[in-house]
mmCIF file of C-alpha atoms in Angstrom:
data_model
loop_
_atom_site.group_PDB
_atom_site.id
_atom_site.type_symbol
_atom_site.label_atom_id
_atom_site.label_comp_id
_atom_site.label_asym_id
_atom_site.label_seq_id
_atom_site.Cartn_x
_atom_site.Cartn_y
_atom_site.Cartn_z
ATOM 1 C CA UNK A 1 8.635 162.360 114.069
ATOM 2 C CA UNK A 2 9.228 163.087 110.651
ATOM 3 C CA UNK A 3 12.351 161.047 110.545
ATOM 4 C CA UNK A 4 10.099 157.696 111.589
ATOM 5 C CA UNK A 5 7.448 158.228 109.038
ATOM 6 C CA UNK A 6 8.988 159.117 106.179
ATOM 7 C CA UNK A 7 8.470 157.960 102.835
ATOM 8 C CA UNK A 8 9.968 154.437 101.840
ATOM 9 C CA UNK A 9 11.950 155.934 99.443
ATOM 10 C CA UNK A 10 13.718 158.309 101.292
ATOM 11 C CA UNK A 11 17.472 157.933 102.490
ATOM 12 C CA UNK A 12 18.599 158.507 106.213
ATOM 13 C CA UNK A 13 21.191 157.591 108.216
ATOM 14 C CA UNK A 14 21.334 156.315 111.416
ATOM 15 C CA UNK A 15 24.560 157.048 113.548
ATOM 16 C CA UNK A 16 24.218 153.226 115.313
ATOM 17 C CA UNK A 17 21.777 150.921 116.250
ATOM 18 C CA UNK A 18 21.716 151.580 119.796
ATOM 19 C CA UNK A 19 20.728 155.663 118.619
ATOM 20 C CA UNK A 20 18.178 154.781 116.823
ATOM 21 C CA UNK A 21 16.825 152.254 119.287
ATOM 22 C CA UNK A 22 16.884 155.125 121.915
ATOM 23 C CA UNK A 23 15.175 157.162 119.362
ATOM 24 C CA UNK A 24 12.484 155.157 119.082
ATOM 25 C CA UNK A 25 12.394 154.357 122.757
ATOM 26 C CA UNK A 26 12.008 157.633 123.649
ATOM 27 C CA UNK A 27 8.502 158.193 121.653
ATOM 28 C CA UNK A 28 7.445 155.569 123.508
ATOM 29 C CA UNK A 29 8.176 156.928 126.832
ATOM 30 C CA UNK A 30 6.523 160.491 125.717
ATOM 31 C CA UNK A 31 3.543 158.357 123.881
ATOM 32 C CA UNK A 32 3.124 156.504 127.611
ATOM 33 C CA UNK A 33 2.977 159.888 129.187
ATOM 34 C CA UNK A 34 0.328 161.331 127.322
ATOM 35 C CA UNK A 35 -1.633 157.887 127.268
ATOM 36 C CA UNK A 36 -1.704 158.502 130.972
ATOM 37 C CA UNK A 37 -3.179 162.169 130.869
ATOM 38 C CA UNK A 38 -5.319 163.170 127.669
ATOM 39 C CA UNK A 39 -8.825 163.034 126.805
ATOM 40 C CA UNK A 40 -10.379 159.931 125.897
ATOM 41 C CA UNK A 41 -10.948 161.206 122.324
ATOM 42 C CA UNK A 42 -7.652 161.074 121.769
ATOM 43 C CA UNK A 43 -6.370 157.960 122.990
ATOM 44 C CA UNK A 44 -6.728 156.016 119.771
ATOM 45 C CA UNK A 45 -4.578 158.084 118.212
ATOM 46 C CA UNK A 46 -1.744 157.587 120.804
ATOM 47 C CA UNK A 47 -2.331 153.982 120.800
ATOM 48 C CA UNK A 48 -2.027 153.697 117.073
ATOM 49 C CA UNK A 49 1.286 155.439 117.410
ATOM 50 C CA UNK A 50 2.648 153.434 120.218
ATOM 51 C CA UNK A 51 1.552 150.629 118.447
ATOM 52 C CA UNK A 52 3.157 151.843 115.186
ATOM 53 C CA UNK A 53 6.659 152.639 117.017
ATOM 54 C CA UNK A 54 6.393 148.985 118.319
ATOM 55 C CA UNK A 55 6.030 147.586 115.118
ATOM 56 C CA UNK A 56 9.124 149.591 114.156
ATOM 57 C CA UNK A 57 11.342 148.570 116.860
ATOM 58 C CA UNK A 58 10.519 144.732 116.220
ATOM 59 C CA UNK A 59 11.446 145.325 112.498
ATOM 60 C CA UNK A 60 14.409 147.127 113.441
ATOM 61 C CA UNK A 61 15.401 143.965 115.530
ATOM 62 C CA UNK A 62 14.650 141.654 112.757
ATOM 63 C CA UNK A 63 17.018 143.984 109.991
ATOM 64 C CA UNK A 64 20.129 144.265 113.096
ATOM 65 C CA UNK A 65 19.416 140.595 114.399
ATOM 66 C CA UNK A 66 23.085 139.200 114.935
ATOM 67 C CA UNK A 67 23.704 135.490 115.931
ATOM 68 C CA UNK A 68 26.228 134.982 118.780
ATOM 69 C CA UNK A 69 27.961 132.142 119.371
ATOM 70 C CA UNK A 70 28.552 131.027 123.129
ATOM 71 C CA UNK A 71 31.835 129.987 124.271
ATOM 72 C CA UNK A 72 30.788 126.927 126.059
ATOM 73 C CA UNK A 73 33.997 125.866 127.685
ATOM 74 C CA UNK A 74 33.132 129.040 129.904
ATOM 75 C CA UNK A 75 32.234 127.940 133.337
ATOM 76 C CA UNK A 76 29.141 130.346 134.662
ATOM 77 C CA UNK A 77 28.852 128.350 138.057
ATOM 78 C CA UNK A 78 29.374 131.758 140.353
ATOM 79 C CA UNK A 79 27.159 133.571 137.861
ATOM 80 C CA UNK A 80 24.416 131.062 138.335
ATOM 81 C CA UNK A 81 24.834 130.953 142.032
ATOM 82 C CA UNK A 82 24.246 134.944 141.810
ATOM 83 C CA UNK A 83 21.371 134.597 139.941
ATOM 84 C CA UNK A 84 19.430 131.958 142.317
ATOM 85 C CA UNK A 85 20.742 134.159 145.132
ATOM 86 C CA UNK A 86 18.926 137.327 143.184
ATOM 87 C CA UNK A 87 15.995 135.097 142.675
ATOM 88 C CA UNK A 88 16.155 134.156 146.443
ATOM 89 C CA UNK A 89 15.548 137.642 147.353
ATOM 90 C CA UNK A 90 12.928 138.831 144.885
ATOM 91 C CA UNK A 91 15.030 139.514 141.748
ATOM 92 C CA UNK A 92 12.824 138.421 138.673
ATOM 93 C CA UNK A 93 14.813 137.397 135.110
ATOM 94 C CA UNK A 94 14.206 136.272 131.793
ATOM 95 C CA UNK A 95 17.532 136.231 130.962
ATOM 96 C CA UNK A 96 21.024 133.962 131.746
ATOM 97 C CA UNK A 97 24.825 134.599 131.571
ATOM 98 C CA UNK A 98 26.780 133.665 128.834
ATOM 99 C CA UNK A 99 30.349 134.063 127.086
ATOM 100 C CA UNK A 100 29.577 134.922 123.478
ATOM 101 C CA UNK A 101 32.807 134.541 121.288
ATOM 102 C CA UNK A 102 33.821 137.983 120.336
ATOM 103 C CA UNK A 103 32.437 139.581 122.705
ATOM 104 C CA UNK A 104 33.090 138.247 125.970
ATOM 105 C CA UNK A 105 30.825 137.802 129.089
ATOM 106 C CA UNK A 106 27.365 139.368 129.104
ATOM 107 C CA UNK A 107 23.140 138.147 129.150
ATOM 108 C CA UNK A 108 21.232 136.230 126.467
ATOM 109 C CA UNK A 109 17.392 135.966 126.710
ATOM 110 C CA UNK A 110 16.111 132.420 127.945
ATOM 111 C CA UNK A 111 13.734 133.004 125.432
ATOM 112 C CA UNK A 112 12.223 135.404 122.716
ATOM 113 C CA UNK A 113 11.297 138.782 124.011
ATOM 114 C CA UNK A 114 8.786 141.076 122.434
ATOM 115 C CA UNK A 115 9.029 144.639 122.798
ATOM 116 C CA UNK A 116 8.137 145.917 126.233
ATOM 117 C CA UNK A 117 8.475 143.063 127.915
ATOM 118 C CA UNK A 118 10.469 143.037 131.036
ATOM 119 C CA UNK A 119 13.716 141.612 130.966
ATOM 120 C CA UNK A 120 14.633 142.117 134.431
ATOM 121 C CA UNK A 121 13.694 142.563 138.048
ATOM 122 C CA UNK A 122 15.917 143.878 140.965
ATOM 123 C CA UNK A 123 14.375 144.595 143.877
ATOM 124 C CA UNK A 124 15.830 147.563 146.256
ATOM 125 C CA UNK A 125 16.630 145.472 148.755
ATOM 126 C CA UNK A 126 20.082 143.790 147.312
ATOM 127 C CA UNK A 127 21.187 146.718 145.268
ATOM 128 C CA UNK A 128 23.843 148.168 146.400
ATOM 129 C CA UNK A 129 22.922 151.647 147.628
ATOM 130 C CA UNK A 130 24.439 154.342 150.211
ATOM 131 C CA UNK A 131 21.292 153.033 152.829
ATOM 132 C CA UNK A 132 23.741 150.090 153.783
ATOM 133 C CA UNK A 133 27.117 152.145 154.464
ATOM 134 C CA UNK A 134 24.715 154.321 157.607
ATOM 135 C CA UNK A 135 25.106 151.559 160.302
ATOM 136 C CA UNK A 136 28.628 150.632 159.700
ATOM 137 C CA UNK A 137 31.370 151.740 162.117
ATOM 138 C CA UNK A 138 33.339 152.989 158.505
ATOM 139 C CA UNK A 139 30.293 155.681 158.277
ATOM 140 C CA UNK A 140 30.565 157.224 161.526
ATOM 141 C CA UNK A 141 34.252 158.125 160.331
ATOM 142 C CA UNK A 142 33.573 159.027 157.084
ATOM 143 C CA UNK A 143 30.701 161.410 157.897
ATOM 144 C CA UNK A 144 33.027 163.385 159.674
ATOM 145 C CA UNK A 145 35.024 164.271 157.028
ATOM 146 C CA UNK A 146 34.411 167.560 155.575
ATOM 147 C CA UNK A 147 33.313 167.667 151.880
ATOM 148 C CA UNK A 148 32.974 163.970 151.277
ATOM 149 C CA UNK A 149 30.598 162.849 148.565
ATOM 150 C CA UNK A 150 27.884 160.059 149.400
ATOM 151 C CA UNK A 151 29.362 158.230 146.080
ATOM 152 C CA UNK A 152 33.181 158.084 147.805
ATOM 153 C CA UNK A 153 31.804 156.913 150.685
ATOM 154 C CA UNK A 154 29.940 153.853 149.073
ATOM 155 C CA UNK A 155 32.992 154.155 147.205
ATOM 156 C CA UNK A 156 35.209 153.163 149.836
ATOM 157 C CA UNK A 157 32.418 150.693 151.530
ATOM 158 C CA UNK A 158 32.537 148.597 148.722
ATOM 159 C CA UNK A 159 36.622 148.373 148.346
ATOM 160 C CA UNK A 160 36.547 146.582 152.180
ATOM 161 C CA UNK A 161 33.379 144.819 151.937
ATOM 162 C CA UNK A 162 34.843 142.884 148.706
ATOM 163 C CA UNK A 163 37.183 141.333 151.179
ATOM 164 C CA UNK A 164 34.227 140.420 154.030
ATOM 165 C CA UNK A 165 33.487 136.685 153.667
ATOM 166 C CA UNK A 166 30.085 137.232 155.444
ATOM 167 C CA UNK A 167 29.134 139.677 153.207
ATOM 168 C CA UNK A 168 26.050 139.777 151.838
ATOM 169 C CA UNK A 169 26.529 140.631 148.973
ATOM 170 C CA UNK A 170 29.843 137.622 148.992
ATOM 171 C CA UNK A 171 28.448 136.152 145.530
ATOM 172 C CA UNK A 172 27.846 139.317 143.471
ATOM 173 C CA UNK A 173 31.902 140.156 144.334
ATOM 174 C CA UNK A 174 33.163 136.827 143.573
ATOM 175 C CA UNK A 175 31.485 137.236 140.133
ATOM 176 C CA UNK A 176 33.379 140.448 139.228
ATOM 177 C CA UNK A 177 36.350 140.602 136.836
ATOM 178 C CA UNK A 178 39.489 140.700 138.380
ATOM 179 C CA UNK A 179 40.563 143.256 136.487
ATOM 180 C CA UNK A 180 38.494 145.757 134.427
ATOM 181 C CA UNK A 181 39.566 147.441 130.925
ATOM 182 C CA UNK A 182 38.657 150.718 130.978
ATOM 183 C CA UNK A 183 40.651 153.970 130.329
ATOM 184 C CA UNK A 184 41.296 154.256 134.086
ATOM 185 C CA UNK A 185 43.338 150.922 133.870
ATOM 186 C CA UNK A 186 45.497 151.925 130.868
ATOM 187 C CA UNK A 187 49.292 151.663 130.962
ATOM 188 C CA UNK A 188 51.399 154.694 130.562
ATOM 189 C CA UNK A 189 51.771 153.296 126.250
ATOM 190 C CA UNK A 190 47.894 152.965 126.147
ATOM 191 C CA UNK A 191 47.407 156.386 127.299
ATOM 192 C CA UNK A 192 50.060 158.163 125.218
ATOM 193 C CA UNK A 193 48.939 156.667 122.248
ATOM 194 C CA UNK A 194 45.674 158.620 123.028
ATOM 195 C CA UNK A 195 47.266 161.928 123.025
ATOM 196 C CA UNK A 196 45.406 165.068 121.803
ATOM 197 C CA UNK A 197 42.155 163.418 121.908
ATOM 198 C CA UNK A 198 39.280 164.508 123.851
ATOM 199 C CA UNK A 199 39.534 160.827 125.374
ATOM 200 C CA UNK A 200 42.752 161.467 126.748
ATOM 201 C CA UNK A 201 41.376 164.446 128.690
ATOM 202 C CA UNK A 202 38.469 162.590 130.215
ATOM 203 C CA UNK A 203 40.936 159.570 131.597
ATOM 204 C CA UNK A 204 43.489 161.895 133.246
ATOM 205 C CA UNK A 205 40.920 164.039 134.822
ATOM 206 C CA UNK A 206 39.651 160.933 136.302
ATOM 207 C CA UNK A 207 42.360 159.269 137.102
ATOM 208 C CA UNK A 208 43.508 163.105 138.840
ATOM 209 C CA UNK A 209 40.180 163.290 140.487
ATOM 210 C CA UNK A 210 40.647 159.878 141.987
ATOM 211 C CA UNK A 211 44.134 160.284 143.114
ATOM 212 C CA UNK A 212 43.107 163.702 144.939
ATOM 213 C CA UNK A 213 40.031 162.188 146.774
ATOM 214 C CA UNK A 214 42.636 159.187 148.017
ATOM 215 C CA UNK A 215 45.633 161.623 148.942
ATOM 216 C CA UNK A 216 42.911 163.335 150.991
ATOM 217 C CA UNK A 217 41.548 160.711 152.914
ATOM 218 C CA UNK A 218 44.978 158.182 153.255
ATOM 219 C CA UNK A 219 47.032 157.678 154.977
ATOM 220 C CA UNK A 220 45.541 159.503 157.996
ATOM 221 C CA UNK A 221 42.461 157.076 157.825
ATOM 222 C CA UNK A 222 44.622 154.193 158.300
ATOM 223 C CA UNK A 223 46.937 156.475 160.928
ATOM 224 C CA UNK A 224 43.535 157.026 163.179
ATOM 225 C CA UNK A 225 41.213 153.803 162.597
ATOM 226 C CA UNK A 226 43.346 151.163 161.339
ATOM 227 C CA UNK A 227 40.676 148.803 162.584
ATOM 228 C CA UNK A 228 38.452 149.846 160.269
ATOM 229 C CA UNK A 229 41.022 150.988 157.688
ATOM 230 C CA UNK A 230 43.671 148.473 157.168
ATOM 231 C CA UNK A 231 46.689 149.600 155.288
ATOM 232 C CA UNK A 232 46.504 146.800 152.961
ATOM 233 C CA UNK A 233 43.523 147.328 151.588
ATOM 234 C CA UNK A 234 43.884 150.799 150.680
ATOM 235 C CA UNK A 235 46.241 151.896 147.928
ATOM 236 C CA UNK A 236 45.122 154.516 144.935
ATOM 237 C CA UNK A 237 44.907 152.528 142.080
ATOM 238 C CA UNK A 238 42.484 150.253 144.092
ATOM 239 C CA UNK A 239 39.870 152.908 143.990
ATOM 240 C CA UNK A 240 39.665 152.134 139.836
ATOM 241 C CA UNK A 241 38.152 148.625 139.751
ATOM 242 C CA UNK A 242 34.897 149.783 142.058
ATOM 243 C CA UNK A 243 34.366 152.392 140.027
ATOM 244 C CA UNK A 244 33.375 150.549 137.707
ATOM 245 C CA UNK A 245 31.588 147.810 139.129
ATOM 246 C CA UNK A 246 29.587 150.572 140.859
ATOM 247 C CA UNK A 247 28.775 152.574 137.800
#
């Protein structure tokens, strides 16, 4: 608390923007908590201070504001398409995909937000959850197998159901990146170059975690149900992208 209210005058540092936004998030939350359970004489006091953290996040927006400049040679038409789909099934939005130079694809506001307000609306039914794997002929073979996590098994769902043209969810996979940037997708230079940092460590134990949970389930899944497990589809560095996309 002290570190919000302290004098003008005094000098501290702020590791990023997104920290500090947390930060001040977080007193918000705990403010909202004990808005929700104290005694009436003491709710003007909490409101003050929610109140006087708002104030502080809006002026902290105002100080950090940066102007981004769309790419507008981008075509968005799948994006849009997901979004009316979304909006088709309940999904609520105030905001719109963009390419902003610099920084690539990602969502600007349709218009100004004020603190608190919500940005965004998905409702249960059309996110992607472990609920839609239990009636599928791939999770009565899967639950069978000893030790395997609910997260592989949506996991491996998702790697075959990118392929279904009647999927559902057919729009939200056609507006994935073909290829995602992340450590796991390094080359063998990439990686090297990363040597002896603690970076390094957390890419090759995931990239060794993923290549164990795939030399334990293939080839015999594709040996005993290649109806459900077609050879083609299934190769280790596959497993990378959805990872990602399901993060």
């Amino acid at each position: 608390m002290e570190l919000y209210f302290a004098e003008e005058d005094a000098s501290v540092e702020f590791y990023s923007s997104r920290n500090e936004l947390e930060a001040l998030n977080s007193i918000i939350l705990l403010t909202d908590k004990s808005l929700s359970s104290c005694q009436h004489s003491h709710t003007n006091m909490l409101q003050g201070l929610r109140q006087t953290i708002l104030d502080l996040i809006s002026d902290f927006g105002d100080q950090n504001n940066l102007k981004g400049v769309l790419e507008k040679y981008h075509s968005c038409e799948k994006e849009e398409h997901l979004i009316k789909w979304g909006k088709s099934h309940g999904a609520k939005t105030q905001l719109k995909i963009a390419y902003v130079e610099g920084a690539g694809r990602g969502m600007i506001a349709e218009k100004d937000l004020k603190v608190g307000d919500i940005a965004l609306e998905i409702p249960v039914s059309i996110i992607i959850s472990e609920e839609l794997v239990l009636e599928t002929d791939m999770y009565r073979v899967l639950k069978e197998v000893d030790g395997i996590s609910s997260e592989t098994i949506l996991l491996l769902w998702s790697m075959k159901e990118k392929y279904n043209c009647d999927s559902k969810f057919k729009c939200y996979f056609d507006t994935l990146p073909e290829k995602f940037n992340t450590g796991l997708s390094f080359g063998i230079e990439a990686i090297t170059m990363l040597d002896g940092t603690l970076l390094f460590e957390e890419i090759m134990q995931a990239r060794q975690h993923l290549h164990a949970q795939y030399d334990e389930l293939f080839p015999a899944l594709c040996n005993g149900f290649p109806d459900i497990f077609p050879p083609e589809l299934w190769r280790a560095e596959d497993m990378f992208d959805p990872c990602c996309w399901l993060s």
